[in-house]
Coordinates of N, CA, C and O in Angstrom, one line a residue:
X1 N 255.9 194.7 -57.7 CA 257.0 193.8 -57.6 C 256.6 192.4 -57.0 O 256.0 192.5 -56.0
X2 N 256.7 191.4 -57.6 CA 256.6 190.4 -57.1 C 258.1 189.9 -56.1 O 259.3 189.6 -56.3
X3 N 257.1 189.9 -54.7 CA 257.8 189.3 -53.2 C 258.8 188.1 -53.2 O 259.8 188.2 -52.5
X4 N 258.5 187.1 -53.8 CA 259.3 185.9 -54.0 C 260.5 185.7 -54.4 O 261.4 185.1 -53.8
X5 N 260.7 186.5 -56.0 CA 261.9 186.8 -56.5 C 262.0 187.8 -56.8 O 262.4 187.9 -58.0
X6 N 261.7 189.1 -55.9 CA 262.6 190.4 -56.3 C 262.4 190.6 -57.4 O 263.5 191.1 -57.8
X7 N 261.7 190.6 -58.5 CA 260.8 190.7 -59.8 C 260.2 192.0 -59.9 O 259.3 192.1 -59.1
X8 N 260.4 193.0 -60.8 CA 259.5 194.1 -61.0 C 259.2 194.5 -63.0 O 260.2 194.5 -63.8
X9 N 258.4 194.5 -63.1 CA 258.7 195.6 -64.5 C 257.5 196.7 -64.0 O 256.8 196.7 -63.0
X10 N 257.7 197.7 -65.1 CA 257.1 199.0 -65.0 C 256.5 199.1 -66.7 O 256.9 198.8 -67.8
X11 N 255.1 199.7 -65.9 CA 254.1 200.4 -67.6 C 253.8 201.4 -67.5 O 253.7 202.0 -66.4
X12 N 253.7 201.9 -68.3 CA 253.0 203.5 -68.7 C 251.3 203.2 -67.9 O 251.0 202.0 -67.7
X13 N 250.6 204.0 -67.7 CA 249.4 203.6 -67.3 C 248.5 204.0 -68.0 O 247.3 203.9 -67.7
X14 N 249.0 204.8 -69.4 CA 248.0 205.5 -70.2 C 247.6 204.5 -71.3 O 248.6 203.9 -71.8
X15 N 246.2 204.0 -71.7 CA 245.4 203.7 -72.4 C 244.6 204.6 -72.8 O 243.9 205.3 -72.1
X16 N 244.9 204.7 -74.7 CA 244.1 205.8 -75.4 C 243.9 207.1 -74.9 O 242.9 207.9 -75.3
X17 N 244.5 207.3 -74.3 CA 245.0 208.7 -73.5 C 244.3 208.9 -72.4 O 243.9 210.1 -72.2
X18 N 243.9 207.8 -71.4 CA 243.2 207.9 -70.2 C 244.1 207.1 -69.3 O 244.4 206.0 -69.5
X19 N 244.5 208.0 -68.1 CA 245.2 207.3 -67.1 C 244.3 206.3 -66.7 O 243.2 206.4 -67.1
X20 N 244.9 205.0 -65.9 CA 244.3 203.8 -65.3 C 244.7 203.8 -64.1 O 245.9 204.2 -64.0
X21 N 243.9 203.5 -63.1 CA 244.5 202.7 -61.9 C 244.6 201.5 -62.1 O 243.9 201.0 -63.0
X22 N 245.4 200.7 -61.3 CA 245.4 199.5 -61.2 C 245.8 198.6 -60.2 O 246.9 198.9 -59.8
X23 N 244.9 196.9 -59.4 CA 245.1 196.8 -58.2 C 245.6 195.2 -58.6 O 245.1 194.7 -59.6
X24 N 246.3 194.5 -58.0 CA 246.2 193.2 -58.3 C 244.4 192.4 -58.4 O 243.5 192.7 -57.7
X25 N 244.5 191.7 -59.3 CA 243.9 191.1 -59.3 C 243.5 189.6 -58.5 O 242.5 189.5 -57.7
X26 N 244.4 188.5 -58.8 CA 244.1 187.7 -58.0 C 245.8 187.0 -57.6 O 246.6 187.4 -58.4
X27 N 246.5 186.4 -56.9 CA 246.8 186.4 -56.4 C 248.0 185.3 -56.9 O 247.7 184.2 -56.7
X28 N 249.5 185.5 -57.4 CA 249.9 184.6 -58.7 C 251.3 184.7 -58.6 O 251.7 185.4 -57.6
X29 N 252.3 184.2 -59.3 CA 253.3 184.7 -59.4 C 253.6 184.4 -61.1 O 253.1 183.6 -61.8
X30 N 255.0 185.6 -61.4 CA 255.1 185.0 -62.9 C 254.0 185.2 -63.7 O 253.3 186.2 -63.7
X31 N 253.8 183.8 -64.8 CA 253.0 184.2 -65.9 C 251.3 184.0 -65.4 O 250.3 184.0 -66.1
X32 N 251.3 183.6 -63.8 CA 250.0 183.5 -63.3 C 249.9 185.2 -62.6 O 248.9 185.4 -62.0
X33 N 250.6 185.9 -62.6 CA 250.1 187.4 -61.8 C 249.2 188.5 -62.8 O 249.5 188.9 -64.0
X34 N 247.5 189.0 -61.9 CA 247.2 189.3 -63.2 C 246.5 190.7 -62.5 O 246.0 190.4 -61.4
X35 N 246.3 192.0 -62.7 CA 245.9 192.9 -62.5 C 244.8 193.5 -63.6 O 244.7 193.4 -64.8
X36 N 243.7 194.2 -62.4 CA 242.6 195.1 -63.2 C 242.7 196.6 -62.9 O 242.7 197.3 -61.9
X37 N 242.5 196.8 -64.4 CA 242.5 198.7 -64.1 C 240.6 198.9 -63.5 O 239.5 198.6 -63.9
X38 N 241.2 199.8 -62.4 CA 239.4 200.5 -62.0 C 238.7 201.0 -62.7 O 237.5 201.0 -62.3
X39 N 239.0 201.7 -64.1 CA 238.1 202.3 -64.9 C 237.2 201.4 -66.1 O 236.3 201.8 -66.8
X40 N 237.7 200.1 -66.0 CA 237.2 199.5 -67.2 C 236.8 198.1 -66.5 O 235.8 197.6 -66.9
X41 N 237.5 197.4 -65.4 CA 237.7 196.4 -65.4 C 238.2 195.3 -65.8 O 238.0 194.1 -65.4
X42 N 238.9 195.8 -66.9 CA 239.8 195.0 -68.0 C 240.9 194.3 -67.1 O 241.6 195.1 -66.4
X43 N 241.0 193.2 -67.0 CA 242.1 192.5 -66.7 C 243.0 192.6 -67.5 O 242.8 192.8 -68.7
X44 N 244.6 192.3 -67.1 CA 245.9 192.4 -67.7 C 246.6 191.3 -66.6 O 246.6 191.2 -65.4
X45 N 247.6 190.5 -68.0 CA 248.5 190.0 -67.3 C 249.6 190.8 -67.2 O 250.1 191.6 -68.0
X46 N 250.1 190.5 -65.9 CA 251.3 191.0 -65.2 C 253.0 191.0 -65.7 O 253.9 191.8 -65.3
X47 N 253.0 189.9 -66.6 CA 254.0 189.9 -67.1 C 254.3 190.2 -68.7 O 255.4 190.2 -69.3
X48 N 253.4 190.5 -69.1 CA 253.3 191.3 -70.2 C 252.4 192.3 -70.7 O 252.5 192.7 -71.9
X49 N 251.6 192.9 -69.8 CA 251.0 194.2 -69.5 C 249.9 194.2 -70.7 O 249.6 195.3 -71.3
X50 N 249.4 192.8 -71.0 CA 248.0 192.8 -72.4 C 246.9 192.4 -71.5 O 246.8 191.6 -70.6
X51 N 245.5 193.5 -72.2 CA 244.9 193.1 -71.7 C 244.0 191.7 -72.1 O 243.5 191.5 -73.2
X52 N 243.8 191.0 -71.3 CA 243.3 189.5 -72.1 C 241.5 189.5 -71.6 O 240.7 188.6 -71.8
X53 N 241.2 190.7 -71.0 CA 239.5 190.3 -70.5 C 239.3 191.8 -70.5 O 240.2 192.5 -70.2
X54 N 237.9 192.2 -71.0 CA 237.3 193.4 -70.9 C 237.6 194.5 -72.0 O 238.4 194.3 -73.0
X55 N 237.0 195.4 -71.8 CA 236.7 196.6 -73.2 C 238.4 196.9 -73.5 O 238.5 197.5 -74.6
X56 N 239.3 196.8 -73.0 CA 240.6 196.9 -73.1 C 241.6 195.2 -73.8 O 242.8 195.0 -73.9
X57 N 240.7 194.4 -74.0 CA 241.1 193.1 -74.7 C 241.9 193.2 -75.8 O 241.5 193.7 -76.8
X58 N 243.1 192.8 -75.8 CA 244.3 193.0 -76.8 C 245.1 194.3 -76.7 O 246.1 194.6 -77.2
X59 N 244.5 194.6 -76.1 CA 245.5 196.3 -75.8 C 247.0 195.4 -74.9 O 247.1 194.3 -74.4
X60 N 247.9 196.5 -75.1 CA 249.4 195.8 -74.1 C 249.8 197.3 -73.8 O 249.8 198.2 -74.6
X61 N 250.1 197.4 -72.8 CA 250.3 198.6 -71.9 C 252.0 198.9 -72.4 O 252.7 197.9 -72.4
X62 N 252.5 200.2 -72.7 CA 253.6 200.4 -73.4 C 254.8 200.4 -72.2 O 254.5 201.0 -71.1
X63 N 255.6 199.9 -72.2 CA 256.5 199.8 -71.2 C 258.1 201.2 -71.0 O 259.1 201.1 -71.8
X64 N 258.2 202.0 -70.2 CA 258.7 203.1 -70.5 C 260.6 202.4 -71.2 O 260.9 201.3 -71.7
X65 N 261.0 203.4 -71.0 CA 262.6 202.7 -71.6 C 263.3 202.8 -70.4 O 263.4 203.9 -69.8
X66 N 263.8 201.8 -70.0 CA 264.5 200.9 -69.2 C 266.1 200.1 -69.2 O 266.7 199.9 -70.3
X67 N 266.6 199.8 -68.2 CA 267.4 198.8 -68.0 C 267.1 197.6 -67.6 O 266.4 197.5 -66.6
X68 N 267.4 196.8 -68.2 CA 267.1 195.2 -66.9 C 268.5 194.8 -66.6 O 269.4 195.0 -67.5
X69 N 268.8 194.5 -65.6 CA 270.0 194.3 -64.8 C 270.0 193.2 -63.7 O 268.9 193.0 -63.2
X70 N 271.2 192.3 -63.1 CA 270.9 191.7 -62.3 C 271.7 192.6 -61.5 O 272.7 193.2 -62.0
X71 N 271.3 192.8 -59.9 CA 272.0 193.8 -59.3 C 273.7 193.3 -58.7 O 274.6 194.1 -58.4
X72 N 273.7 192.2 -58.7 CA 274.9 191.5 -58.5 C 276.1 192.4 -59.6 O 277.0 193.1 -59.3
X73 N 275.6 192.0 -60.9 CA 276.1 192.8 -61.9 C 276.1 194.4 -61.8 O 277.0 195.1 -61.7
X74 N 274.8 194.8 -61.9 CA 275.0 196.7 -61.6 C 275.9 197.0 -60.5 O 276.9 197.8 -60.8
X75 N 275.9 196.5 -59.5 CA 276.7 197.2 -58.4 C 278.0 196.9 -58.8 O 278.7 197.5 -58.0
X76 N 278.8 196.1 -59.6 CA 280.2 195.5 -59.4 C 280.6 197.1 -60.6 O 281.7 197.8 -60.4
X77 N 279.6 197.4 -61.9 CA 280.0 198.0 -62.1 C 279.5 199.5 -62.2 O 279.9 200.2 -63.1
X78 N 278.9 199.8 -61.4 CA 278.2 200.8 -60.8 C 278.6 201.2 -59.5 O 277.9 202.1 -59.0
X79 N 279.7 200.7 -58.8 CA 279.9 201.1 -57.3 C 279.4 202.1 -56.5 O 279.4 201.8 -55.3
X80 N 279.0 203.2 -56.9 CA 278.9 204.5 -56.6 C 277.4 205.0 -56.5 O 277.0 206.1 -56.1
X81 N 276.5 203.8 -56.9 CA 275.1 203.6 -57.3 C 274.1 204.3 -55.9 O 274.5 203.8 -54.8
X82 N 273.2 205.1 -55.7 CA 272.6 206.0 -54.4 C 271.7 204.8 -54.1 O 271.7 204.1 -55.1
X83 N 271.2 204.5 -53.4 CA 269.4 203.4 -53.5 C 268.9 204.4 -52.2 O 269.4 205.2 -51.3
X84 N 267.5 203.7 -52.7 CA 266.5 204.8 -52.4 C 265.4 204.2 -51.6 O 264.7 203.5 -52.3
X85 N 265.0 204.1 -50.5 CA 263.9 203.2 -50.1 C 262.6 203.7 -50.7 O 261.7 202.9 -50.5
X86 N 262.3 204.5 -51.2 CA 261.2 204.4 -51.8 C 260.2 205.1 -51.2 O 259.2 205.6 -51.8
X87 N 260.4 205.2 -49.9 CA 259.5 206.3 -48.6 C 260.2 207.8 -49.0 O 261.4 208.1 -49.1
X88 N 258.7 208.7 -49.4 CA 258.7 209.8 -50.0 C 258.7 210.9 -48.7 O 258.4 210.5 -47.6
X89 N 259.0 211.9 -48.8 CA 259.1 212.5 -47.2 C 258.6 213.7 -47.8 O 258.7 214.2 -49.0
X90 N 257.6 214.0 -46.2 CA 256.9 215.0 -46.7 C 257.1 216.3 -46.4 O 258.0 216.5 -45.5
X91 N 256.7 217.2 -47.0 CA 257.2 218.4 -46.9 C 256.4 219.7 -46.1 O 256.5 220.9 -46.1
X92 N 255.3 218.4 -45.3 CA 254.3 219.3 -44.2 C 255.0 220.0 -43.3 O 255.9 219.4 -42.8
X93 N 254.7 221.5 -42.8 CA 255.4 221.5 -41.4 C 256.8 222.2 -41.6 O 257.5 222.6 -40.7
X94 N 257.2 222.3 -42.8 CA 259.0 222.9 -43.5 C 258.5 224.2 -43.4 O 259.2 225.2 -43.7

């Protein structure tokens, strides 16, 4: 997610049927945000998930199916909407 404006998209992480990690690369926002997967070193831009450097060059990372929404909008007609912080709880100790 880009910090500034509350910005996120989401990819599949599978290339040619090999999961990727992936860490930011250098440090951007918008069409300057760019990440590298650990297995190749192939760089990708951030806002459209292609790779533009490395053995993964021209590849574009598939993006799952989605909504884009402004939340202003979802919630007026969504009222009933759960949110979730995102902190997974563990189940050590149950």
């Amino acid at each position: 997610m880009e910090r500034s404006t509350g910005t996120a998209l989401v990819y599949e992480r599978s290339v040619d049927g090999r999961v990727l990690s992936f860490r930011l690369y250098q440090d951007g926002s918008g069409a300057q945000a760019f990440f590298m997967d650990a297995e190749t070193g192939s760089k990708w831009r951030a806002l459209t998930g292609r790779a533009f450097e490395g053995p993964h060059t021209g590849k574009t990372l598939d993006r799952p199916l989605s909504h884009l929404s402004f939340w202003f909008a979802w919630k007026d007609w969504n009222p009933d909407t759960e949110l979730y912080d995102g902190v997974v709880a563990s189940s050590a100790g149950m």
